[in-house]
mmCIF file with all atom_site columns, C-alpha atoms in Angstrom:
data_model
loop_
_atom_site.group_PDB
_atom_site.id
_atom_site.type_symbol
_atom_site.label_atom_id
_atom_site.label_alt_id
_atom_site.label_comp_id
_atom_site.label_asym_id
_atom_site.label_entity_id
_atom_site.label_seq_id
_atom_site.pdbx_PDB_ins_code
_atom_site.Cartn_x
_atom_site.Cartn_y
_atom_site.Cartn_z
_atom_site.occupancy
_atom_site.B_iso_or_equiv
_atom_site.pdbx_formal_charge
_atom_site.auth_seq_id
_atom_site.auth_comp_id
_atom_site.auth_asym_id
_atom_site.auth_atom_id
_atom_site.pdbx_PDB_model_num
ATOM 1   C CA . UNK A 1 1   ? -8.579  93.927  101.737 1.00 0.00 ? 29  UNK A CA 1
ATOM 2   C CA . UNK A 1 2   ? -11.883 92.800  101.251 1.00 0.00 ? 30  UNK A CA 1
ATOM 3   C CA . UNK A 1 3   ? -14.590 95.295  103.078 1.00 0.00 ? 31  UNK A CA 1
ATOM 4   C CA . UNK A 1 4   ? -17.506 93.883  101.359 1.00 0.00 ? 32  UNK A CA 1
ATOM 5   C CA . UNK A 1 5   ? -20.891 93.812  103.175 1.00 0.00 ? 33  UNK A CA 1
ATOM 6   C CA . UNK A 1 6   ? -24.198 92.576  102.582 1.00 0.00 ? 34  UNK A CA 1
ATOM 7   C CA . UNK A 1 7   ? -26.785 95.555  102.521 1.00 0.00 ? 35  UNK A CA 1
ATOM 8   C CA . UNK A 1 8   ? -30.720 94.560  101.343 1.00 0.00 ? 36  UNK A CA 1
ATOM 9   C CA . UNK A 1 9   ? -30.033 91.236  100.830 1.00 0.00 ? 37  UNK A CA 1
ATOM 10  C CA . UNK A 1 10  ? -27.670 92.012  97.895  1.00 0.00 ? 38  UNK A CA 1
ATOM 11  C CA . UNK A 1 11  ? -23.190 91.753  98.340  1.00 0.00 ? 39  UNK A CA 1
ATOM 12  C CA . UNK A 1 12  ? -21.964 95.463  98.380  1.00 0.00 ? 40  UNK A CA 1
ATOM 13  C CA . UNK A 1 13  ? -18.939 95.060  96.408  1.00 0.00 ? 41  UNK A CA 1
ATOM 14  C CA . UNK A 1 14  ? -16.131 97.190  98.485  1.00 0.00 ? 42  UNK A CA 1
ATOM 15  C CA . UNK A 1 15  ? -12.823 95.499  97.871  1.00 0.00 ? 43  UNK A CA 1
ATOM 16  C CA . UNK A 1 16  ? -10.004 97.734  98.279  1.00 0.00 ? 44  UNK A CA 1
ATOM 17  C CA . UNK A 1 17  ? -6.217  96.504  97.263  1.00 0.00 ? 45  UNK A CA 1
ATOM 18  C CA . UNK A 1 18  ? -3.166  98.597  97.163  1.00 0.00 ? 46  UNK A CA 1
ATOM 19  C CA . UNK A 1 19  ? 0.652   98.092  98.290  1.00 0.00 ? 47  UNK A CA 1
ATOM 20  C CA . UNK A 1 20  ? 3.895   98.840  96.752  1.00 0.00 ? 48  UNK A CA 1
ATOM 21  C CA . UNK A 1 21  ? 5.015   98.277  93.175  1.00 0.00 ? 49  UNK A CA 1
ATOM 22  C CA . UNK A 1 22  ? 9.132   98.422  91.810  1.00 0.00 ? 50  UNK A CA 1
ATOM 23  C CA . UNK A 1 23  ? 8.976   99.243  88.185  1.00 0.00 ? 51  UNK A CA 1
ATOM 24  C CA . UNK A 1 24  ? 12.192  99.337  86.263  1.00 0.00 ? 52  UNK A CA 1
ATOM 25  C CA . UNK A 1 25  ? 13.502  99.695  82.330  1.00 0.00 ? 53  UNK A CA 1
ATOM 26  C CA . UNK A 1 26  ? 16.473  97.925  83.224  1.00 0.00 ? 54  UNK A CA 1
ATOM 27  C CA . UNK A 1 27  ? 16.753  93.895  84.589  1.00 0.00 ? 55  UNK A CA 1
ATOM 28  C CA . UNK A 1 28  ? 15.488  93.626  87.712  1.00 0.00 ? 56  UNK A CA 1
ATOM 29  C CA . UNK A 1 29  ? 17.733  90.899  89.415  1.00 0.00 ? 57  UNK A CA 1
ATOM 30  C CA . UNK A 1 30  ? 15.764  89.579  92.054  1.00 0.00 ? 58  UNK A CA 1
ATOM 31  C CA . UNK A 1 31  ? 13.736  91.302  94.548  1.00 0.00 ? 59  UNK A CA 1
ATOM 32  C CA . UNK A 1 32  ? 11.675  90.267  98.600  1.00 0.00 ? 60  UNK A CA 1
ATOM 33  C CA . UNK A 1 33  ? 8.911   91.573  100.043 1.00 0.00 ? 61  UNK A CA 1
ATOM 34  C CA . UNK A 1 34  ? 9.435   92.527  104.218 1.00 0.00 ? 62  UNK A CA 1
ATOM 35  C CA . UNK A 1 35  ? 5.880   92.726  105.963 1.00 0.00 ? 63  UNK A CA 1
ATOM 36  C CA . UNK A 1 36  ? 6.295   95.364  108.542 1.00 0.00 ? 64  UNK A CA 1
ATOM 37  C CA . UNK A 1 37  ? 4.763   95.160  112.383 1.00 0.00 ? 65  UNK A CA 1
ATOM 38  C CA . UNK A 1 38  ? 1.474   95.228  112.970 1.00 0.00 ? 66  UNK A CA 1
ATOM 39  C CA . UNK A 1 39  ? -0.346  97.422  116.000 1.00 0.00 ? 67  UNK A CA 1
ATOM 40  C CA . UNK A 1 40  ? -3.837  95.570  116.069 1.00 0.00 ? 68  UNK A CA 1
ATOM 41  C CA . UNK A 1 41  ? -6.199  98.939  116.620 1.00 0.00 ? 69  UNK A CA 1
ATOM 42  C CA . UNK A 1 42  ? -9.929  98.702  117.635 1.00 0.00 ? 70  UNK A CA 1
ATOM 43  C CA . UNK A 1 43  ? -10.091 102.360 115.621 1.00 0.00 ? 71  UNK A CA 1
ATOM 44  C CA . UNK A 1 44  ? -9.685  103.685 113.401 1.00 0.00 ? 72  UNK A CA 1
ATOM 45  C CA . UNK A 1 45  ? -8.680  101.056 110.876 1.00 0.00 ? 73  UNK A CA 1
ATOM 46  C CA . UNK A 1 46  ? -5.373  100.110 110.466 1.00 0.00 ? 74  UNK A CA 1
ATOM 47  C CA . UNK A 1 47  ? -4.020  97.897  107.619 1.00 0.00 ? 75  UNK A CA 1
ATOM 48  C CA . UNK A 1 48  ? -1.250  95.540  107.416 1.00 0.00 ? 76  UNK A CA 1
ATOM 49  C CA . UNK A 1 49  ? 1.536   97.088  105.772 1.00 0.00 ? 77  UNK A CA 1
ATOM 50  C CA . UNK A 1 50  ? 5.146   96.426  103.732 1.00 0.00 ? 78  UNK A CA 1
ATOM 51  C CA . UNK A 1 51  ? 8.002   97.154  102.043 1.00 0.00 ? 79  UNK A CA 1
ATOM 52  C CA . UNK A 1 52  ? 9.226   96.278  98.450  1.00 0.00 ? 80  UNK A CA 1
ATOM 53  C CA . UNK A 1 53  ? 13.226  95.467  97.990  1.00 0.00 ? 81  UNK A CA 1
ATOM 54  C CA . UNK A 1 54  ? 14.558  94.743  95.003  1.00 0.00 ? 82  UNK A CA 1
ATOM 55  C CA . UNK A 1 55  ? 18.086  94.708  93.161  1.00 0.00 ? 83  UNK A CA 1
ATOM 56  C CA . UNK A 1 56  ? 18.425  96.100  89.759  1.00 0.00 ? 84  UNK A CA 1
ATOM 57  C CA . UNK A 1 57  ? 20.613  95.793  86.893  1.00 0.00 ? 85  UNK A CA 1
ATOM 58  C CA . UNK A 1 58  ? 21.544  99.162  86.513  1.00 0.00 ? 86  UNK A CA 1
ATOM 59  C CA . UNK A 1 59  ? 23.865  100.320 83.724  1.00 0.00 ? 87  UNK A CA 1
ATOM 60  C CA . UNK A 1 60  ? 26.227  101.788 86.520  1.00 0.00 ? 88  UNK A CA 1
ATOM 61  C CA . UNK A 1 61  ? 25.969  98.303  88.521  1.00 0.00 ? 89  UNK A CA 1
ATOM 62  C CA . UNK A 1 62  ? 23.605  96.538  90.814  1.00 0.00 ? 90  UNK A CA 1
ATOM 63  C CA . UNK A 1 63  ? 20.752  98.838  92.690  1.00 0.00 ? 91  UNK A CA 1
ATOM 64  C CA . UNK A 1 64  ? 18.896  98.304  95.428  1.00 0.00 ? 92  UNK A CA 1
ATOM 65  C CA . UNK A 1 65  ? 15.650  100.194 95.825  1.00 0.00 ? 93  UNK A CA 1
ATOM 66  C CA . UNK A 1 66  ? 13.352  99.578  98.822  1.00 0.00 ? 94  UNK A CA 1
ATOM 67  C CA . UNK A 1 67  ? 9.524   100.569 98.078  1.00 0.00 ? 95  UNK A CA 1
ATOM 68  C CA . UNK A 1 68  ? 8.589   101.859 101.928 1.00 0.00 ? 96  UNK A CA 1
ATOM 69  C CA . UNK A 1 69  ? 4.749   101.782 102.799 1.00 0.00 ? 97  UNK A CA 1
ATOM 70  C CA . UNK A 1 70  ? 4.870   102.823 106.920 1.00 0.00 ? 98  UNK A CA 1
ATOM 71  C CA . UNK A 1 71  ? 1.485   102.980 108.971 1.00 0.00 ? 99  UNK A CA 1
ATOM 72  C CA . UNK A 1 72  ? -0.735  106.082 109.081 1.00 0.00 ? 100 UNK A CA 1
ATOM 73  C CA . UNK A 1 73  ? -1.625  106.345 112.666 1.00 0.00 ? 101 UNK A CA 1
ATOM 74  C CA . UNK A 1 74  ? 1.040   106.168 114.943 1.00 0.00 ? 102 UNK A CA 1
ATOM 75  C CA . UNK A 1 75  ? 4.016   107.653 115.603 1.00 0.00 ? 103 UNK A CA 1
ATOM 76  C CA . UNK A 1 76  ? 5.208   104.340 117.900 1.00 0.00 ? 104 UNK A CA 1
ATOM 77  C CA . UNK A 1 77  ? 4.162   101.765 114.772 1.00 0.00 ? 105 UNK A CA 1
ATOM 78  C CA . UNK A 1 78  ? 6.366   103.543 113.094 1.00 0.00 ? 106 UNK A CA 1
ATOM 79  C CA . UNK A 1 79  ? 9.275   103.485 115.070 1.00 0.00 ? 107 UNK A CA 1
ATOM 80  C CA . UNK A 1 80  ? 8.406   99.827  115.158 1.00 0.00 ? 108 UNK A CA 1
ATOM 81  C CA . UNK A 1 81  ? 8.539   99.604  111.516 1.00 0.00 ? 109 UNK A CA 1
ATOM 82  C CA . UNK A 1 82  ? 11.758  101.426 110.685 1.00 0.00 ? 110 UNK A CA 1
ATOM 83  C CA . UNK A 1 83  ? 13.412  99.464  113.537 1.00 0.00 ? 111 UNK A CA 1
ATOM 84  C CA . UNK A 1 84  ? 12.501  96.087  112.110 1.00 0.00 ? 112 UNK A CA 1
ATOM 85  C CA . UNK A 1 85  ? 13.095  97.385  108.618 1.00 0.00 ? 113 UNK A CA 1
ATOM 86  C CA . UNK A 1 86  ? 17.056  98.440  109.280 1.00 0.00 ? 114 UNK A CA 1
ATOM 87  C CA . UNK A 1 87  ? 17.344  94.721  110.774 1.00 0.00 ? 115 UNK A CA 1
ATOM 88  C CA . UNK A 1 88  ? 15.895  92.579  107.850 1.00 0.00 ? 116 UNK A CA 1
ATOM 89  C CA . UNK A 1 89  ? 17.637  94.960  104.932 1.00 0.00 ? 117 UNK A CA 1
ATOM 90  C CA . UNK A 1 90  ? 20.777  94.755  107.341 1.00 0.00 ? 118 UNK A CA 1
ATOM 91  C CA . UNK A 1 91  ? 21.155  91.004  107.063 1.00 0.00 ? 119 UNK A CA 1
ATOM 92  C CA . UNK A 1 92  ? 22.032  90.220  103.900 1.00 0.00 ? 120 UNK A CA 1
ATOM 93  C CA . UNK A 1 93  ? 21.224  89.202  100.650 1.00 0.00 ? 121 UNK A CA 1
ATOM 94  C CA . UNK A 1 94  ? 18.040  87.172  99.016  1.00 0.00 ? 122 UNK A CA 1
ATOM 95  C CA . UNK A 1 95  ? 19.776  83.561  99.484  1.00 0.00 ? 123 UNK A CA 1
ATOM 96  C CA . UNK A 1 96  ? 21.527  82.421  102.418 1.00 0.00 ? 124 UNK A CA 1
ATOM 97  C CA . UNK A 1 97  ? 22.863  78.854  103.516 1.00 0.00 ? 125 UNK A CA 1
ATOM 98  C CA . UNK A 1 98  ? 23.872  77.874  100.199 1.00 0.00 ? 126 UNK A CA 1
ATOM 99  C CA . UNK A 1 99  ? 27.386  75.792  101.250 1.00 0.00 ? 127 UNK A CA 1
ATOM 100 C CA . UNK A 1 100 ? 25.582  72.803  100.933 1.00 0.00 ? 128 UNK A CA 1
ATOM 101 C CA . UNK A 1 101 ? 24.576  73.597  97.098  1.00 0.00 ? 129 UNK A CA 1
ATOM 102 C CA . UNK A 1 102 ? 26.934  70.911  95.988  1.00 0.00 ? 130 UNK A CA 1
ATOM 103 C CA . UNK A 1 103 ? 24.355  68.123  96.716  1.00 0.00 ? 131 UNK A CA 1
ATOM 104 C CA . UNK A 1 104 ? 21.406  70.031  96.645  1.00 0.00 ? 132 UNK A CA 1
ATOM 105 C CA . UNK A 1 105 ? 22.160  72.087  93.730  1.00 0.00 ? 133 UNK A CA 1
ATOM 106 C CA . UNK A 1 106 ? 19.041  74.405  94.051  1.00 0.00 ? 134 UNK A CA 1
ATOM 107 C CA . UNK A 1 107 ? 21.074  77.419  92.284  1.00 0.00 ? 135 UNK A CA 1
ATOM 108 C CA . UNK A 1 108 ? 22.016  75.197  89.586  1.00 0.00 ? 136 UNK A CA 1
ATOM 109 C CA . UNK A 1 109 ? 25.408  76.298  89.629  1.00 0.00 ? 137 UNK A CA 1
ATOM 110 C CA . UNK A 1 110 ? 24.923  79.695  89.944  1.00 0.00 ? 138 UNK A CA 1
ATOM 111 C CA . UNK A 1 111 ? 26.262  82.299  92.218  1.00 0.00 ? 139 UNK A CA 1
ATOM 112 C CA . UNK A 1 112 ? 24.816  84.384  94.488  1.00 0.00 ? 140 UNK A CA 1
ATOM 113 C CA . UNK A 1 113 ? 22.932  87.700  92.987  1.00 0.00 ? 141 UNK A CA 1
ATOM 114 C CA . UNK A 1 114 ? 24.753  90.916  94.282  1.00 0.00 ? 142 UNK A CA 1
ATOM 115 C CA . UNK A 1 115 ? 23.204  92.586  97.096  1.00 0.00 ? 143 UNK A CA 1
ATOM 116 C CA . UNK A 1 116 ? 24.936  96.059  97.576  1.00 0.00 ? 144 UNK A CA 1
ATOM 117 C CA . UNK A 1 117 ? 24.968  97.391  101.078 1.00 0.00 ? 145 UNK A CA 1
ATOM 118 C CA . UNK A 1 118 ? 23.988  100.893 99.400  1.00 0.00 ? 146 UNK A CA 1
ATOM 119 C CA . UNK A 1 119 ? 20.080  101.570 99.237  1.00 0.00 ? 147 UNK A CA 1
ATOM 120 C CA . UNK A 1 120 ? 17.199  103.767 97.749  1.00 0.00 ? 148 UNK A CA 1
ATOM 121 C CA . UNK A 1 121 ? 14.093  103.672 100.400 1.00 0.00 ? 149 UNK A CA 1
ATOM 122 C CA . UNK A 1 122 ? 11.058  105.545 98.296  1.00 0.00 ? 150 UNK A CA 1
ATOM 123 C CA . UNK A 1 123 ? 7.732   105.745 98.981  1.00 0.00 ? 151 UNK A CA 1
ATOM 124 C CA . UNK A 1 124 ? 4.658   107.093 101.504 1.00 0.00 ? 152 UNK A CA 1
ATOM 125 C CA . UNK A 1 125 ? 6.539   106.659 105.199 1.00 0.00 ? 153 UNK A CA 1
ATOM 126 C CA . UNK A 1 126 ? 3.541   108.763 106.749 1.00 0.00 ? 154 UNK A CA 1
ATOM 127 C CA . UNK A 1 127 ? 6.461   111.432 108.397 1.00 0.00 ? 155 UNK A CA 1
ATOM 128 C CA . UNK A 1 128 ? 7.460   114.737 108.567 1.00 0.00 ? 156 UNK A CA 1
ATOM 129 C CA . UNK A 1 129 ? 10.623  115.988 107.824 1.00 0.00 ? 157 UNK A CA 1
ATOM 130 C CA . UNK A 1 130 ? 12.477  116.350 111.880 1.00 0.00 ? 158 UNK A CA 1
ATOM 131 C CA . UNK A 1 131 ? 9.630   114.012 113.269 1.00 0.00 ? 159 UNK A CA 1
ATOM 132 C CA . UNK A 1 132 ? 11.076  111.070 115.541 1.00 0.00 ? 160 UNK A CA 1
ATOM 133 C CA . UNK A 1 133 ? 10.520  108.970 112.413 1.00 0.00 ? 161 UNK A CA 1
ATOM 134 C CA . UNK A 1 134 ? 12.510  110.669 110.473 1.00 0.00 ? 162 UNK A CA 1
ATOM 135 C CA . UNK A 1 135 ? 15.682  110.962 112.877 1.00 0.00 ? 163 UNK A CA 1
ATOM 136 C CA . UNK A 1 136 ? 15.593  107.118 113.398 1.00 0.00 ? 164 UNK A CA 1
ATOM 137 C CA . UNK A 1 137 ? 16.034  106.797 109.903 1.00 0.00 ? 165 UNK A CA 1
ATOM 138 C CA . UNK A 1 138 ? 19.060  109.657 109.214 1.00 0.00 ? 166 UNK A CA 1
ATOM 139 C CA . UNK A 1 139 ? 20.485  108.943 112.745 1.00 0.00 ? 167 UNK A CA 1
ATOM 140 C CA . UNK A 1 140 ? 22.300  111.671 114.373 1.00 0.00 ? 168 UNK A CA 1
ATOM 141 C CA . UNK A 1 141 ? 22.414  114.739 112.053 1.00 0.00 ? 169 UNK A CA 1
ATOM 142 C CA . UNK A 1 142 ? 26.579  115.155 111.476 1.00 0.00 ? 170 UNK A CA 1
ATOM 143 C CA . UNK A 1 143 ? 27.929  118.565 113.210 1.00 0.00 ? 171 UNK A CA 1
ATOM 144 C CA . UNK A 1 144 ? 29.428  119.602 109.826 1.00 0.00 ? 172 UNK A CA 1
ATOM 145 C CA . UNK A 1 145 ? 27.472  120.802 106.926 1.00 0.00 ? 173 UNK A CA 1
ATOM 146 C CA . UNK A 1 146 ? 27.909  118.447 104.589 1.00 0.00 ? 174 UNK A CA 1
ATOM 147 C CA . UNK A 1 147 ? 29.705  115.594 106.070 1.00 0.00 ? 175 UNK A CA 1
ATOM 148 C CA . UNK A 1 148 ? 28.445  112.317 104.886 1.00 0.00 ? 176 UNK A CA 1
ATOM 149 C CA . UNK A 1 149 ? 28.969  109.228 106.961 1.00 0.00 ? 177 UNK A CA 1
ATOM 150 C CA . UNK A 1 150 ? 29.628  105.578 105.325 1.00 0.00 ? 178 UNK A CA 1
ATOM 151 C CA . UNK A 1 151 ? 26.491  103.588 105.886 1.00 0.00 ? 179 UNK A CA 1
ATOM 152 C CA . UNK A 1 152 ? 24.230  106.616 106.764 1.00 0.00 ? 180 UNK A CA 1
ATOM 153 C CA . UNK A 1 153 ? 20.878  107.486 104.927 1.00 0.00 ? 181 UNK A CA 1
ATOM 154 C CA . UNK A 1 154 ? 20.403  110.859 103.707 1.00 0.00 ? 182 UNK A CA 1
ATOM 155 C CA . UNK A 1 155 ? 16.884  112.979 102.839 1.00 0.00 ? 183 UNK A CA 1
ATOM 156 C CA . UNK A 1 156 ? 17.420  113.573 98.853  1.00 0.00 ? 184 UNK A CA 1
ATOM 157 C CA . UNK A 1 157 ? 15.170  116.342 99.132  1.00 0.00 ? 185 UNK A CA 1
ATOM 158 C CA . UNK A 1 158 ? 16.951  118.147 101.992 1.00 0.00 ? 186 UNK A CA 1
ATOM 159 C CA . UNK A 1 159 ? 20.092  117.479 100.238 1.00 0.00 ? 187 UNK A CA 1
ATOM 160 C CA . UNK A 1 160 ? 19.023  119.165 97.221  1.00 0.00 ? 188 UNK A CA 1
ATOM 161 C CA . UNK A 1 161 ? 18.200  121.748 99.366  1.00 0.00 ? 189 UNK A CA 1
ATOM 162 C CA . UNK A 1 162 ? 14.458  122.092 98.056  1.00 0.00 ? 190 UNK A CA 1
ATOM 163 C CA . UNK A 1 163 ? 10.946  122.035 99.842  1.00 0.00 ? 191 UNK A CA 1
ATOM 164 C CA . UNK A 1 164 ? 8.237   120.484 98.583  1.00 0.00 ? 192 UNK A CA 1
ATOM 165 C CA . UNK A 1 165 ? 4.881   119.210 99.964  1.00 0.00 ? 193 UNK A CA 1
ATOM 166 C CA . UNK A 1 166 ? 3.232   115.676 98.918  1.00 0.00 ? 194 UNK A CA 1
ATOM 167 C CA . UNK A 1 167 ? 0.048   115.695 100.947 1.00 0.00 ? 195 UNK A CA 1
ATOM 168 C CA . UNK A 1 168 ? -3.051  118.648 101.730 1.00 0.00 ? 196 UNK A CA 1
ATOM 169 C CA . UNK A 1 169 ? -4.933  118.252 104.989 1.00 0.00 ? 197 UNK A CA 1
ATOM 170 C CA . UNK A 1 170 ? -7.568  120.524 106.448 1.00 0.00 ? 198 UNK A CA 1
ATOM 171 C CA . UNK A 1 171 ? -6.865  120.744 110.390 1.00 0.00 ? 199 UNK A CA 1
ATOM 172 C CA . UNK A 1 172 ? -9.204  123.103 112.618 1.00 0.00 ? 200 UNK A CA 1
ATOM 173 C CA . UNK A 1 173 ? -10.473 124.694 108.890 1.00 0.00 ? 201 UNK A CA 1
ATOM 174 C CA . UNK A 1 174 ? -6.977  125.105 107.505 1.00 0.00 ? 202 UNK A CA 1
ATOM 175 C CA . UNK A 1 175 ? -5.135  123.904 104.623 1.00 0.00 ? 203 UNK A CA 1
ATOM 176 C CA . UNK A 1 176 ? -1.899  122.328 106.228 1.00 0.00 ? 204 UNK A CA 1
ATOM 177 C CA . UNK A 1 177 ? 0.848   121.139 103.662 1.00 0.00 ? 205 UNK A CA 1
ATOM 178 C CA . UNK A 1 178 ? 2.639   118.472 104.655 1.00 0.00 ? 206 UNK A CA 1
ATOM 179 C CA . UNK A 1 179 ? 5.639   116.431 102.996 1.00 0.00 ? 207 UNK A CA 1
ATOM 180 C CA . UNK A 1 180 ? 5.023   113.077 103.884 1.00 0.00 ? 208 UNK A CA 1
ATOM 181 C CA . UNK A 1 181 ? 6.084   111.356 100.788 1.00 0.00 ? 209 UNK A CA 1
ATOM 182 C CA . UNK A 1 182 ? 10.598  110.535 100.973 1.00 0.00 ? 210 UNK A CA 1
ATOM 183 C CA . UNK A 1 183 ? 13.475  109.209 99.208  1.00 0.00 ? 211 UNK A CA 1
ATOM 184 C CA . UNK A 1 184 ? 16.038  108.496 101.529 1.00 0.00 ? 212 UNK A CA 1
ATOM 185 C CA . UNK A 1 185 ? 19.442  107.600 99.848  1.00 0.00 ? 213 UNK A CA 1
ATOM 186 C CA . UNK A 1 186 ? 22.829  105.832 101.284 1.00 0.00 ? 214 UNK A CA 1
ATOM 187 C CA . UNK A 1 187 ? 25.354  108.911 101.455 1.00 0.00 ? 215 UNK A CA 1
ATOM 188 C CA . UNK A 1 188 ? 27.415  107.773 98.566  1.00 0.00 ? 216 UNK A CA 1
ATOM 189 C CA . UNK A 1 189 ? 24.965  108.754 96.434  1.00 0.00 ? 217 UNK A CA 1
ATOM 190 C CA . UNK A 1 190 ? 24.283  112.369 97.502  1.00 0.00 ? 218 UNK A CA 1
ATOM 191 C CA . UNK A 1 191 ? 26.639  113.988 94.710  1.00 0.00 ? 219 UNK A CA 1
ATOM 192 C CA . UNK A 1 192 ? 25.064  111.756 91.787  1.00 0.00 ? 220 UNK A CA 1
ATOM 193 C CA . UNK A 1 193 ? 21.427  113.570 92.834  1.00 0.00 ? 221 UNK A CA 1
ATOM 194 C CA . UNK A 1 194 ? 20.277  116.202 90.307  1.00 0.00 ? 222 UNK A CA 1
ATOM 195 C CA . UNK A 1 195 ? 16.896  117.167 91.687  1.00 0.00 ? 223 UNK A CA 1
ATOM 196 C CA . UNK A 1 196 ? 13.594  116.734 93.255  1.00 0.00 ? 224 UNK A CA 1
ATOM 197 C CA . UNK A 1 197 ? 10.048  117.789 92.648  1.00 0.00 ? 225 UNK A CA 1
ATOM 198 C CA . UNK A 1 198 ? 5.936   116.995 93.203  1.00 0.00 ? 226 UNK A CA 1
ATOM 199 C CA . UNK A 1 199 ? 3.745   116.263 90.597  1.00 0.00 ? 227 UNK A CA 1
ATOM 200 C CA . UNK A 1 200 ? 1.378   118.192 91.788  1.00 0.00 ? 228 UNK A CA 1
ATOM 201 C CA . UNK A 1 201 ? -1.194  117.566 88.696  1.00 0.00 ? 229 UNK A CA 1
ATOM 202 C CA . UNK A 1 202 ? -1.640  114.066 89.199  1.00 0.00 ? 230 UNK A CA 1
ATOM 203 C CA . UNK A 1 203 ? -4.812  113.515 91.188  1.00 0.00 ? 231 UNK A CA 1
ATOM 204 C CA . UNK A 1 204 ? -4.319  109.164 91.402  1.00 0.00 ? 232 UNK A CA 1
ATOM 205 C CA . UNK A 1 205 ? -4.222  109.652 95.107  1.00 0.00 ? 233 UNK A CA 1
ATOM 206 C CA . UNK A 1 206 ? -4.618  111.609 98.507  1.00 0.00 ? 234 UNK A CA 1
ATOM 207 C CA . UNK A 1 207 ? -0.417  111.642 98.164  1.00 0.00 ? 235 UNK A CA 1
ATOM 208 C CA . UNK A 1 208 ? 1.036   113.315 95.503  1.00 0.00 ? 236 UNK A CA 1
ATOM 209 C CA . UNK A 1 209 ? 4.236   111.658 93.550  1.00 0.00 ? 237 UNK A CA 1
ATOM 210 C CA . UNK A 1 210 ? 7.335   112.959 94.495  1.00 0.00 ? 238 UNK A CA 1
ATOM 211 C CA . UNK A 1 211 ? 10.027  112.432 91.528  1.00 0.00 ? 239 UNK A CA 1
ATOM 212 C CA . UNK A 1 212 ? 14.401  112.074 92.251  1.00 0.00 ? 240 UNK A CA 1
ATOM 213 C CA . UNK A 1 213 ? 16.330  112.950 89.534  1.00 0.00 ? 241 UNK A CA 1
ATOM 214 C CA . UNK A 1 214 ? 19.912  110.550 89.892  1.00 0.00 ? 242 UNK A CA 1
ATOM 215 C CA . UNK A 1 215 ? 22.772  110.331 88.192  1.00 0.00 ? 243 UNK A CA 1
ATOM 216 C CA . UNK A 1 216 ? 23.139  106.190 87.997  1.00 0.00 ? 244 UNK A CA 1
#
């Protein structure tokens, strides 16, 4: 984003770039980046935002991690995000319509990368733990403590049954703590997670890293 203006005849340099960023020790396979709905706002600013997939070649076999960047402002965006997010990731892999490969032999011979339906979404989604966000991501919370459901996302942190806080806001003069930082896992992985904290010495940002411990 460039917000550069020209002020006494001389360019005030304010470019501003950030987004999501998958870094891995291990292969990284192949990965896709999803831009996520837009609400055009007259104010305050809104920016256009994404989220990072990739699949990774993970001594325990193929992982798919999803870096999730959801708007700031509003609680409908959001809803709009997460909805079109669940239908892209839902579709597939990275190639499709490959039968005619034969003759066009784009993939040089090769078969399709492995796209496992299980997935890691991490990153800033701009919610509160039991907001309307972040029920449209866990879908309906099962009856039975513990019961996991194939296909269902689960809050690592809840899980783990900690409480941490990734983000400090003053509201009417007071210091509100606020977890808006997640790592939402497939269910399957819930007894491979080990734990979850904040970093809360690491000053890079407004948000404040928020480290998962898994078993892979």
């Amino acid at each position: 984003m460039d917000a550069s203006c020209v002020s006494a005849g001389r360019v005030v340099n304010r470019r501003r770039q950030f987004g999501p960023m998958i870094v891995s020790r291990w292969p990284i396979l192949w990965t896709r980046l999803h831009l996520l709905p837009l609400w055009p706002m007259i104010d305050p600013i809104n920016t256009q935002t994404c989220a990072l997939e990739a699949c990774i070649d993970a001594p325990s076999g193929p992982l798919r991690v999803i870096s999730v960047h959801l708007a700031h402002v509003g609680v409908g965006e959001r809803l709009a995000q997460i909805s079109h997010l669940k239908q892209v990731l839902g579709a597939g892999g990275p190639w499709s319509g490959v039968d005619d490969e034969p003759l066009r032999n784009w993939t040089e011979g090769l078969p399709q990368p492995p796209c496992p339906a299980e997935m890691l979404w991490l990153g800033d989604f701009n919610l509160e733990p039991g907001s309307a966000e972040h029920r449209a991501i866990l879908g309906e919370v099962p009856y039975h403590p513990g019961a996991r459901y194939q296909g269902a996302m689960v809050d690592a942190v809840a899980a783990l049954g900690v409480r941490v806080h990734s983000h400090e806001k003053v509201i009417a003069g007071k210091v509100r703590l606020r977890q808006l930082d997640h790592a939402f896992v497939d269910a399957s992985y819930v007894p491979q997670l080990r734990r979850a904290w904040v970093d809360a010495g690491c000053v890079a940002s407004d948000h404040l890293p928020l480290w998962l411990e898994i078993d892979l």
